[in-house]
């Protein structure tokens, strides 16, 4: 057991910022830090982040976490290695590596191993090294893999390292319940404008008399043009530059949230891991907004939430978009919020996560 | 005899049937009273060899395509002559003093150079051709191969190589790759352990299919998914496919999930070979929609010996040996495989049981290990009529000198 307070370092190739990447995998790291802060009994417990950028920086993240940026690129591993990197790792008891199946993940895991740390890995769908097919032994660099869903756990099949599924965390403090008057005819969909988000499914299924607002940064102009051409006179609004506060307001004022992630996108491409957790519908449910999700990736695992329904095809989606909404067919916002916070919220995650770390430290 | 076996991988490290056969032959030759040693690459995913394998294992070879260092060695000549391996084999030959050299999978070891070394030291190598280990993938490499023959005077060595081929498929492909005269092969099939009695379970309502191979698209995993989807769309839903094997399992599981077929396809994992052979008895049929260039495919024989009817791509090596009555030969496509599976599903119970019994009986009769192993042993025992002999050290130094002169 560590003599002083527990210190966890999250190492991630990119961090949640306009200067790096605005994506679920990056936001997830922030959420885990928040979960540790909330669940830990010890105010001295640290949960900090190490990532990479164009220049060295140290920034506060919330009240008790620090984001350390080293001047390097996760795509060029040699640029990451060095005294500053080693010193940071040395200062922590546990190294939690995000995007752990990339060569970057193995590299950091091996370095942390050499430093005698407890090593945890989480995949966020950023790819996997072909090394794994021939050498599953590299999984031994990790003490444990953490999966955010059963679907995410499949990525570790064949490796002997234990896998622990802890669902969540969704940042229920950043997305509190919204008690304002909702417009039940408004439907929102949130995500980066990328083909595997499948927004066209929501457009196609949109019932008359309803408005669909698609919110997200434009990462693929061709796909954005495709979506615009798909609206066919329906009441579809695109919001591509909103800040977090405005996004929350849109979600909180809507009658329904839809997530239409898919494995086979409109351009014929196959996406093996479109959603390993799906933060956005969870965030919507934290706001009290019911959600309808597809069967892609981990999305069907949300079915046991009171505020969530899973659709199987477009007819099914159209029916749910017509009949399952706040004030008509869906549970009360407070019930939706309480249920998702209990099952996916920061505290439940933080407690399970710290418990896992305790067991790993005891085992090491 | 003192037999040195060379194989780029050797169990417990293995990719597929080729390495398993090398292991099995090492065991059988050892049990038959021969002194056996194996030269292979280091263990990576395992910590140690079995305590008493019955023969010596030298894990000192460098296999480029599963290199510990990673990355293909870009000095292209290593495909032909890998001096690290020539030096390592030279040391083993000096120590073990074999009188036979028995070659298996060598693609990543510098196959051409090992044949030449064996020839130079008078061992007259024999290769068990379970795959095309002399593959030449493009015209640049082909030009280099011809230069190699000229620079090393290696055509004689290739011509002296004795060949056991598992199929005409693999022999013709290899002959094309080598592109200099080689000997006609002796064909040997996949064989099955005929001392394990079949123990078929009683059939159930749900038709049970099994896939057992490397989980990777060239073995037909994508075709399997397509076939299952086609069957489900056609309304044939009373079946289950269990998938065994290592490889790209996570990607396979994700794809099955993406297609919504998790209710029909179940990934089980990797099990020991003996256990797998026993489990075949629990299934009605094996699905093996592998690529057409499959040199043999041992698994259809093992499955058939347990009464599990193989459904196999028609052009594979296995189908050169198995008759229509013992397996179902299919076109390699989702529709082809779905058709084969449907045939099994819609047979009457008696008809299916009769085919299972026939497959089991015939495969055991014609492909039993007790029938084929003595033949292989006899072939290895044939006296060497090597014309060149030099000491291992001299052969090694000759190859070193020419290589460095060629590649200063």
CSV table of N, CA, C and O in Angstrom, one decimal, chain A residues 199-302:
chain,number,residue,atom,x,y,z
A,199,UNK,N,-26.4,10.3,-38.3
A,199,UNK,CA,-27.5,11.3,-38.1
A,199,UNK,C,-28.6,11.2,-39.1
A,199,UNK,O,-29.8,11.6,-38.9
A,200,UNK,N,-28.3,10.7,-40.3
A,200,UNK,CA,-29.3,10.5,-41.4
A,200,UNK,C,-30.5,9.6,-40.9
A,200,UNK,O,-31.6,9.8,-41.4
A,201,UNK,N,-30.2,8.7,-40.0
A,201,UNK,CA,-31.3,7.8,-39.5
A,201,UNK,C,-32.3,8.7,-38.8
A,201,UNK,O,-33.5,8.4,-38.9
A,202,UNK,N,-31.8,9.6,-38.0
A,202,UNK,CA,-32.8,10.5,-37.2
A,202,UNK,C,-33.5,11.4,-38.2
A,202,UNK,O,-34.7,11.6,-38.0
A,203,UNK,N,-32.8,11.9,-39.2
A,203,UNK,CA,-33.5,12.8,-40.2
A,203,UNK,C,-34.6,12.0,-40.9
A,203,UNK,O,-35.8,12.4,-41.0
A,204,UNK,N,-34.3,10.8,-41.3
A,204,UNK,CA,-35.2,10.0,-42.1
A,204,UNK,C,-36.5,9.6,-41.2
A,204,UNK,O,-37.6,9.6,-41.7
A,205,UNK,N,-36.2,9.4,-40.0
A,205,UNK,CA,-37.3,8.9,-39.1
A,205,UNK,C,-38.1,10.1,-38.4
A,205,UNK,O,-39.0,9.8,-37.7
A,206,UNK,N,-37.6,11.3,-38.7
A,206,UNK,CA,-38.3,12.4,-38.0
A,206,UNK,C,-39.8,12.6,-38.3
A,206,UNK,O,-40.1,12.8,-39.5
A,207,UNK,N,-40.6,12.5,-37.3
A,207,UNK,CA,-42.1,12.6,-37.6
A,207,UNK,C,-42.4,14.0,-38.0
A,207,UNK,O,-41.7,15.0,-37.5
A,208,UNK,N,-43.5,14.2,-38.7
A,208,UNK,CA,-43.9,15.6,-39.0
A,208,UNK,C,-44.3,16.3,-37.8
A,208,UNK,O,-44.8,15.7,-36.8
A,209,UNK,N,-44.1,17.6,-37.7
A,209,UNK,CA,-44.5,18.4,-36.6
A,209,UNK,C,-43.4,18.4,-35.5
A,209,UNK,O,-43.5,19.1,-34.5
A,210,UNK,N,-42.3,17.7,-35.7
A,210,UNK,CA,-41.2,17.7,-34.8
A,210,UNK,C,-40.0,18.4,-35.4
A,210,UNK,O,-39.8,18.4,-36.6
A,211,UNK,N,-39.2,19.0,-34.4
A,211,UNK,CA,-38.0,19.6,-34.9
A,211,UNK,C,-36.8,18.8,-34.4
A,211,UNK,O,-36.7,18.4,-33.2
A,212,UNK,N,-35.8,18.5,-35.3
A,212,UNK,CA,-34.6,17.8,-34.9
A,212,UNK,C,-33.4,18.8,-35.0
A,212,UNK,O,-33.2,19.5,-36.0
A,213,UNK,N,-32.7,18.9,-33.8
A,213,UNK,CA,-31.5,19.8,-33.8
A,213,UNK,C,-30.3,18.9,-33.7
A,213,UNK,O,-30.2,18.1,-32.8
A,214,UNK,N,-29.4,19.0,-34.7
A,214,UNK,CA,-28.2,18.2,-34.7
A,214,UNK,C,-27.0,19.1,-34.2
A,214,UNK,O,-26.8,20.1,-34.9
A,215,UNK,N,-26.4,18.7,-33.1
A,215,UNK,CA,-25.4,19.6,-32.5
A,215,UNK,C,-24.0,18.9,-32.5
A,215,UNK,O,-23.9,17.7,-32.1
A,216,UNK,N,-23.0,19.5,-33.1
A,216,UNK,CA,-21.7,18.9,-33.0
A,216,UNK,C,-20.7,19.7,-34.0
A,216,UNK,O,-21.2,20.4,-34.9
A,217,UNK,N,-19.5,19.5,-33.7
A,217,UNK,CA,-18.5,20.1,-34.5
A,217,UNK,C,-18.4,19.4,-35.9
A,217,UNK,O,-18.5,18.2,-35.9
A,218,UNK,N,-18.1,20.2,-36.9
A,218,UNK,CA,-18.0,19.6,-38.3
A,218,UNK,C,-16.6,19.0,-38.4
A,218,UNK,O,-15.7,19.7,-38.6
A,219,UNK,N,-16.6,17.7,-38.4
A,219,UNK,CA,-15.3,17.1,-38.6
A,219,UNK,C,-15.2,16.5,-40.0
A,219,UNK,O,-14.2,16.0,-40.5
A,220,UNK,N,-16.3,16.5,-40.7
A,220,UNK,CA,-16.4,15.9,-42.1
A,220,UNK,C,-17.3,16.7,-42.9
A,220,UNK,O,-18.6,16.5,-42.8
A,221,UNK,N,-16.8,17.5,-43.8
A,221,UNK,CA,-17.7,18.4,-44.6
A,221,UNK,C,-18.5,17.7,-45.5
A,221,UNK,O,-19.7,18.0,-45.8
A,222,UNK,N,-18.0,16.6,-46.1
A,222,UNK,CA,-18.7,15.8,-47.1
A,222,UNK,C,-20.0,15.2,-46.4
A,222,UNK,O,-21.1,15.2,-47.0
A,223,UNK,N,-19.7,14.7,-45.2
A,223,UNK,CA,-20.9,14.1,-44.5
A,223,UNK,C,-21.9,15.2,-44.1
A,223,UNK,O,-23.1,15.0,-44.2
A,224,UNK,N,-21.4,16.3,-43.8
A,224,UNK,CA,-22.3,17.4,-43.4
A,224,UNK,C,-23.2,17.8,-44.6
A,224,UNK,O,-24.4,18.0,-44.5
A,225,UNK,N,-22.5,17.9,-45.8
A,225,UNK,CA,-23.3,18.2,-47.0
A,225,UNK,C,-24.3,17.1,-47.3
A,225,UNK,O,-25.5,17.4,-47.7
A,226,UNK,N,-23.9,15.9,-47.0
A,226,UNK,CA,-24.8,14.8,-47.3
A,226,UNK,C,-26.1,14.9,-46.3
A,226,UNK,O,-27.2,14.7,-46.8
A,227,UNK,N,-25.8,15.3,-45.1
A,227,UNK,CA,-26.9,15.4,-44.1
A,227,UNK,C,-27.8,16.5,-44.5
A,227,UNK,O,-29.1,16.4,-44.5
A,228,UNK,N,-27.3,17.6,-44.9
A,228,UNK,CA,-28.1,18.8,-45.3
A,228,UNK,C,-29.0,18.4,-46.5
A,228,UNK,O,-30.1,18.8,-46.6
A,229,UNK,N,-28.4,17.7,-47.4
A,229,UNK,CA,-29.2,17.3,-48.6
A,229,UNK,C,-30.2,16.2,-48.3
A,229,UNK,O,-31.2,16.0,-49.0
A,230,UNK,N,-30.1,15.6,-47.1
A,230,UNK,CA,-31.1,14.6,-46.7
A,230,UNK,C,-32.3,15.1,-46.0
A,230,UNK,O,-33.3,14.4,-45.9
A,231,UNK,N,-32.3,16.4,-45.6
A,231,UNK,CA,-33.4,16.9,-44.8
A,231,UNK,C,-34.7,16.9,-45.5
A,231,UNK,O,-35.8,16.7,-44.9
A,232,UNK,N,-34.7,17.2,-46.8
A,232,UNK,CA,-35.9,17.1,-47.7
A,232,UNK,C,-37.0,17.9,-47.1
A,232,UNK,O,-38.2,17.5,-47.1
A,233,UNK,N,-36.8,19.1,-46.7
A,233,UNK,CA,-37.9,20.0,-46.2
A,233,UNK,C,-38.3,19.8,-44.8
A,233,UNK,O,-39.2,20.5,-44.3
A,234,UNK,N,-37.7,18.7,-44.1
A,234,UNK,CA,-38.1,18.5,-42.7
A,234,UNK,C,-37.5,19.6,-41.8
A,234,UNK,O,-36.5,20.3,-42.2
A,235,UNK,N,-38.0,19.7,-40.6
A,235,UNK,CA,-37.6,20.7,-39.7
A,235,UNK,C,-36.3,20.3,-39.0
A,235,UNK,O,-36.3,19.8,-37.9
A,236,UNK,N,-35.2,20.4,-39.7
A,236,UNK,CA,-33.9,20.0,-39.1
A,236,UNK,C,-33.0,21.2,-39.0
A,236,UNK,O,-32.8,21.9,-40.0
A,237,UNK,N,-32.4,21.4,-37.8
A,237,UNK,CA,-31.5,22.5,-37.6
A,237,UNK,C,-30.1,22.0,-37.2
A,237,UNK,O,-30.0,21.0,-36.5
A,238,UNK,N,-29.1,22.6,-37.8
A,238,UNK,CA,-27.7,22.2,-37.5
A,238,UNK,C,-27.1,23.3,-36.6
A,238,UNK,O,-27.1,24.4,-37.0
A,239,UNK,N,-26.4,22.9,-35.5
A,239,UNK,CA,-25.7,23.8,-34.7
A,239,UNK,C,-24.3,23.3,-34.5
A,239,UNK,O,-24.1,22.3,-33.8
A,240,UNK,N,-23.4,23.9,-35.2
A,240,UNK,CA,-22.0,23.3,-35.2
A,240,UNK,C,-21.0,24.1,-34.4
A,240,UNK,O,-19.8,23.7,-34.4
A,241,UNK,N,-21.4,25.2,-33.7
A,241,UNK,CA,-20.4,26.0,-33.0
A,241,UNK,C,-20.8,26.3,-31.6
A,241,UNK,O,-20.2,27.1,-30.9
A,242,UNK,N,-21.7,25.6,-31.0
A,242,UNK,CA,-22.2,25.9,-29.7
A,242,UNK,C,-21.2,25.5,-28.6
A,242,UNK,O,-20.4,24.6,-28.8
A,243,UNK,N,-21.2,26.3,-27.6
A,243,UNK,CA,-20.3,26.0,-26.4
A,243,UNK,C,-21.0,25.0,-25.5
A,243,UNK,O,-22.2,24.7,-25.7
A,244,UNK,N,-20.3,24.6,-24.5
A,244,UNK,CA,-20.9,23.6,-23.6
A,244,UNK,C,-22.3,24.0,-22.9
A,244,UNK,O,-23.2,23.3,-22.8
A,245,UNK,N,-22.3,25.3,-22.5
A,245,UNK,CA,-23.5,25.8,-21.8
A,245,UNK,C,-24.7,25.8,-22.8
A,245,UNK,O,-25.8,25.4,-22.4
A,246,UNK,N,-24.4,26.2,-24.0
A,246,UNK,CA,-25.5,26.2,-25.0
A,246,UNK,C,-26.0,24.8,-25.3
A,246,UNK,O,-27.2,24.5,-25.5
A,247,UNK,N,-25.0,23.9,-25.4
A,247,UNK,CA,-25.4,22.5,-25.7
A,247,UNK,C,-26.3,21.9,-24.6
A,247,UNK,O,-27.3,21.3,-24.8
A,248,UNK,N,-25.9,22.2,-23.3
A,248,UNK,CA,-26.7,21.8,-22.2
A,248,UNK,C,-28.1,22.4,-22.2
A,248,UNK,O,-29.1,21.7,-22.0
A,249,UNK,N,-28.2,23.6,-22.6
A,249,UNK,CA,-29.5,24.3,-22.7
A,249,UNK,C,-30.4,23.6,-23.7
A,249,UNK,O,-31.6,23.4,-23.5
A,250,UNK,N,-29.8,23.3,-24.9
A,250,UNK,CA,-30.6,22.6,-25.9
A,250,UNK,C,-31.1,21.3,-25.5
A,250,UNK,O,-32.2,20.9,-25.7
A,251,UNK,N,-30.2,20.5,-24.8
A,251,UNK,CA,-30.6,19.2,-24.4
A,251,UNK,C,-31.7,19.3,-23.3
A,251,UNK,O,-32.7,18.6,-23.3
A,252,UNK,N,-31.4,20.2,-22.4
A,252,UNK,CA,-32.4,20.3,-21.2
A,252,UNK,C,-33.7,20.8,-21.7
A,252,UNK,O,-34.7,20.5,-21.0
A,253,UNK,N,-33.8,21.5,-22.8
A,253,UNK,CA,-35.1,22.0,-23.2
A,253,UNK,C,-35.8,21.1,-24.2
A,253,UNK,O,-36.9,21.5,-24.7
A,254,UNK,N,-35.2,20.0,-24.5
A,254,UNK,CA,-35.8,19.1,-25.5
A,254,UNK,C,-36.6,18.0,-24.9
A,254,UNK,O,-36.5,17.7,-23.7
A,255,UNK,N,-37.5,17.5,-25.7
A,255,UNK,CA,-38.4,16.4,-25.2
A,255,UNK,C,-37.7,15.0,-25.4
A,255,UNK,O,-38.2,14.0,-24.8
A,256,UNK,N,-36.7,14.9,-26.3
A,256,UNK,CA,-36.1,13.6,-26.5
A,256,UNK,C,-34.7,13.8,-27.1
A,256,UNK,O,-34.4,14.8,-27.8
A,257,UNK,N,-33.9,12.9,-26.7
A,257,UNK,CA,-32.5,12.9,-27.3
A,257,UNK,C,-32.4,11.6,-28.1
A,257,UNK,O,-32.8,10.5,-27.7
A,258,UNK,N,-31.8,11.7,-29.3
A,258,UNK,CA,-31.6,10.5,-30.1
A,258,UNK,C,-30.1,10.3,-30.3
A,258,UNK,O,-29.3,11.2,-30.5
A,259,UNK,N,-29.7,9.0,-30.3
A,259,UNK,CA,-28.3,8.7,-30.6
A,259,UNK,C,-28.3,7.5,-31.7
A,259,UNK,O,-28.8,6.4,-31.4
A,260,UNK,N,-27.9,7.9,-32.9
A,260,UNK,CA,-28.1,7.0,-34.0
A,260,UNK,C,-26.8,6.3,-34.5
A,260,UNK,O,-26.6,6.1,-35.7
A,261,UNK,N,-25.9,6.1,-33.6
A,261,UNK,CA,-24.6,5.5,-34.0
A,261,UNK,C,-24.8,4.3,-34.8
A,261,UNK,O,-25.7,3.5,-34.6
A,262,UNK,N,-23.9,4.0,-35.7
A,262,UNK,CA,-24.0,2.8,-36.5
A,262,UNK,C,-22.6,2.2,-36.9
A,262,UNK,O,-21.6,2.9,-36.8
A,263,UNK,N,-22.7,0.9,-37.3
A,263,UNK,CA,-21.4,0.2,-37.6
A,263,UNK,C,-21.1,0.4,-39.1
A,263,UNK,O,-20.0,0.5,-39.5
A,264,UNK,N,-22.2,0.5,-39.9
A,264,UNK,CA,-22.0,0.7,-41.4
A,264,UNK,C,-22.5,2.1,-41.8
A,264,UNK,O,-23.7,2.3,-41.7
A,265,UNK,N,-21.6,3.0,-42.1
A,265,UNK,CA,-22.0,4.3,-42.4
A,265,UNK,C,-22.4,4.5,-43.8
A,265,UNK,O,-22.3,3.6,-44.6
A,266,UNK,N,-22.9,5.7,-44.1
A,266,UNK,CA,-23.6,6.0,-45.4
A,266,UNK,C,-22.6,5.8,-46.6
A,266,UNK,O,-23.0,5.5,-47.7
A,267,UNK,N,-21.3,5.9,-46.3
A,267,UNK,CA,-20.3,5.8,-47.3
A,267,UNK,C,-19.8,4.3,-47.5
A,267,UNK,O,-18.8,4.1,-48.2
A,268,UNK,N,-20.4,3.4,-46.8
A,268,UNK,CA,-20.1,2.0,-46.9
A,268,UNK,C,-19.0,1.5,-46.0
A,268,UNK,O,-18.7,0.4,-45.9
A,269,UNK,N,-18.4,2.5,-45.3
A,269,UNK,CA,-17.3,2.1,-44.4
A,269,UNK,C,-17.9,1.4,-43.1
A,269,UNK,O,-18.9,1.7,-42.6
A,270,UNK,N,-17.1,0.4,-42.6
A,270,UNK,CA,-17.4,-0.3,-41.4
A,270,UNK,C,-16.7,0.2,-40.2
A,270,UNK,O,-15.5,0.5,-40.3
A,271,UNK,N,-17.4,0.5,-39.2
A,271,UNK,CA,-16.9,1.0,-37.9
A,271,UNK,C,-17.0,-0.1,-36.8
A,271,UNK,O,-18.1,-0.3,-36.4
A,272,UNK,N,-15.9,-0.7,-36.5
A,272,UNK,CA,-16.0,-1.8,-35.5
A,272,UNK,C,-16.4,-1.4,-34.2
A,272,UNK,O,-17.2,-2.1,-33.5
A,273,UNK,N,-16.0,-0.2,-33.7
A,273,UNK,CA,-16.3,0.3,-32.4
A,273,UNK,C,-16.8,1.7,-32.4
A,273,UNK,O,-16.2,2.6,-32.0
A,274,UNK,N,-18.1,1.9,-32.9
A,274,UNK,CA,-18.6,3.2,-33.0
A,274,UNK,C,-18.9,3.8,-31.6
A,274,UNK,O,-18.7,5.0,-31.4
A,275,UNK,N,-19.3,3.1,-30.6
A,275,UNK,CA,-19.6,3.6,-29.3
A,275,UNK,C,-19.1,2.6,-28.3
A,275,UNK,O,-19.7,1.5,-28.2
A,276,UNK,N,-18.2,2.9,-27.4
A,276,UNK,CA,-17.8,2.0,-26.4
A,276,UNK,C,-18.5,2.3,-25.0
A,276,UNK,O,-18.5,1.5,-24.1
A,277,UNK,N,-19.1,3.5,-25.0
A,277,UNK,CA,-19.9,3.8,-23.8
A,277,UNK,C,-21.1,4.7,-24.2
A,277,UNK,O,-22.2,4.3,-23.9
A,278,UNK,N,-20.8,5.7,-25.0
A,278,UNK,CA,-21.9,6.7,-25.4
A,278,UNK,C,-22.2,7.7,-24.3
A,278,UNK,O,-23.2,7.6,-23.6
A,279,UNK,N,-21.3,8.7,-24.2
A,279,UNK,CA,-21.5,9.7,-23.1
A,279,UNK,C,-22.7,10.6,-23.4
A,279,UNK,O,-23.4,10.9,-22.4
A,280,UNK,N,-22.9,10.9,-24.6
A,280,UNK,CA,-24.0,12.0,-24.9
A,280,UNK,C,-25.4,11.5,-24.4
A,280,UNK,O,-26.1,12.3,-23.8
A,281,UNK,N,-25.8,10.3,-24.7
A,281,UNK,CA,-27.2,10.0,-24.2
A,281,UNK,C,-27.2,9.9,-22.7
A,281,UNK,O,-28.2,10.3,-22.0
A,282,UNK,N,-26.1,9.5,-22.1
A,282,UNK,CA,-26.0,9.5,-20.6
A,282,UNK,C,-26.1,11.0,-20.1
A,282,UNK,O,-26.8,11.2,-19.1
A,283,UNK,N,-25.4,11.9,-20.7
A,283,UNK,CA,-25.5,13.3,-20.3
A,283,UNK,C,-26.9,13.8,-20.5
A,283,UNK,O,-27.4,14.6,-19.6
A,284,UNK,N,-27.5,13.4,-21.5
A,284,UNK,CA,-28.9,13.9,-21.7
A,284,UNK,C,-29.8,13.4,-20.6
A,284,UNK,O,-30.6,14.1,-20.1
A,285,UNK,N,-29.6,12.1,-20.3
A,285,UNK,CA,-30.5,11.6,-19.2
A,285,UNK,C,-30.2,12.2,-17.8
A,285,UNK,O,-31.0,12.3,-17.0
A,286,UNK,N,-28.9,12.6,-17.7
A,286,UNK,CA,-28.6,13.4,-16.4
A,286,UNK,C,-29.4,14.6,-16.4
A,286,UNK,O,-29.9,15.1,-15.3
A,287,UNK,N,-29.6,15.3,-17.5
A,287,UNK,CA,-30.4,16.5,-17.6
A,287,UNK,C,-31.9,16.2,-17.5
A,287,UNK,O,-32.7,17.1,-17.4
A,288,UNK,N,-32.3,14.9,-17.4
A,288,UNK,CA,-33.7,14.5,-17.3
A,288,UNK,C,-34.3,14.3,-18.6
A,288,UNK,O,-35.5,14.0,-18.7
A,289,UNK,N,-33.6,14.3,-19.7
A,289,UNK,CA,-34.2,14.1,-21.0
A,289,UNK,C,-34.1,12.7,-21.4
A,289,UNK,O,-33.0,12.1,-21.4
A,290,UNK,N,-35.2,12.1,-21.8
A,290,UNK,CA,-35.2,10.7,-22.2
A,290,UNK,C,-34.4,10.5,-23.5
A,290,UNK,O,-34.2,11.4,-24.3
A,291,UNK,N,-33.9,9.3,-23.7
A,291,UNK,CA,-33.0,9.0,-24.9
A,291,UNK,C,-33.5,7.8,-25.6
A,291,UNK,O,-34.0,6.8,-25.0
A,292,UNK,N,-33.3,7.8,-26.9
A,292,UNK,CA,-33.5,6.7,-27.8
A,292,UNK,C,-32.2,6.4,-28.5
A,292,UNK,O,-31.6,7.3,-29.1
A,293,UNK,N,-31.7,5.2,-28.4
A,293,UNK,CA,-30.4,4.8,-29.0
A,293,UNK,C,-30.5,3.6,-29.9
A,293,UNK,O,-31.4,2.8,-29.9
A,294,UNK,N,-29.5,3.5,-30.8
A,294,UNK,CA,-29.4,2.4,-31.7
A,294,UNK,C,-28.8,1.2,-31.0
A,294,UNK,O,-28.5,1.2,-29.8
A,295,UNK,N,-28.6,0.1,-31.8
A,295,UNK,CA,-28.0,-1.1,-31.3
A,295,UNK,C,-26.5,-1.2,-31.6
A,295,UNK,O,-25.9,-2.3,-31.4
A,296,UNK,N,-25.9,-0.1,-32.0
A,296,UNK,CA,-24.5,-0.2,-32.4
A,296,UNK,C,-23.6,-0.2,-31.1
A,296,UNK,O,-23.9,0.5,-30.1
A,297,UNK,N,-22.5,-0.9,-31.2
A,297,UNK,CA,-21.6,-0.9,-30.1
A,297,UNK,C,-22.2,-1.2,-28.7
A,297,UNK,O,-23.0,-2.1,-28.6
A,298,UNK,N,-21.9,-0.3,-27.8
A,298,UNK,CA,-22.3,-0.5,-26.4
A,298,UNK,C,-23.7,0.1,-26.2
A,298,UNK,O,-24.3,0.0,-25.1
A,299,UNK,N,-24.3,0.7,-27.2
A,299,UNK,CA,-25.5,1.5,-26.9
A,299,UNK,C,-26.7,0.6,-26.4
A,299,UNK,O,-27.4,1.0,-25.5
A,300,UNK,N,-26.8,-0.7,-26.9
A,300,UNK,CA,-28.0,-1.5,-26.4
A,300,UNK,C,-27.8,-1.8,-24.9
A,300,UNK,O,-28.8,-2.1,-24.2
A,301,UNK,N,-26.6,-1.6,-24.3
A,301,UNK,CA,-26.4,-1.9,-22.9
A,301,UNK,C,-27.1,-0.8,-22.0
A,301,UNK,O,-27.2,-1.0,-20.8
A,302,UNK,N,-27.5,0.3,-22.7
A,302,UNK,CA,-28.2,1.3,-21.9
A,302,UNK,C,-29.7,1.0,-21.7
A,302,UNK,O,-30.4,1.8,-21.0
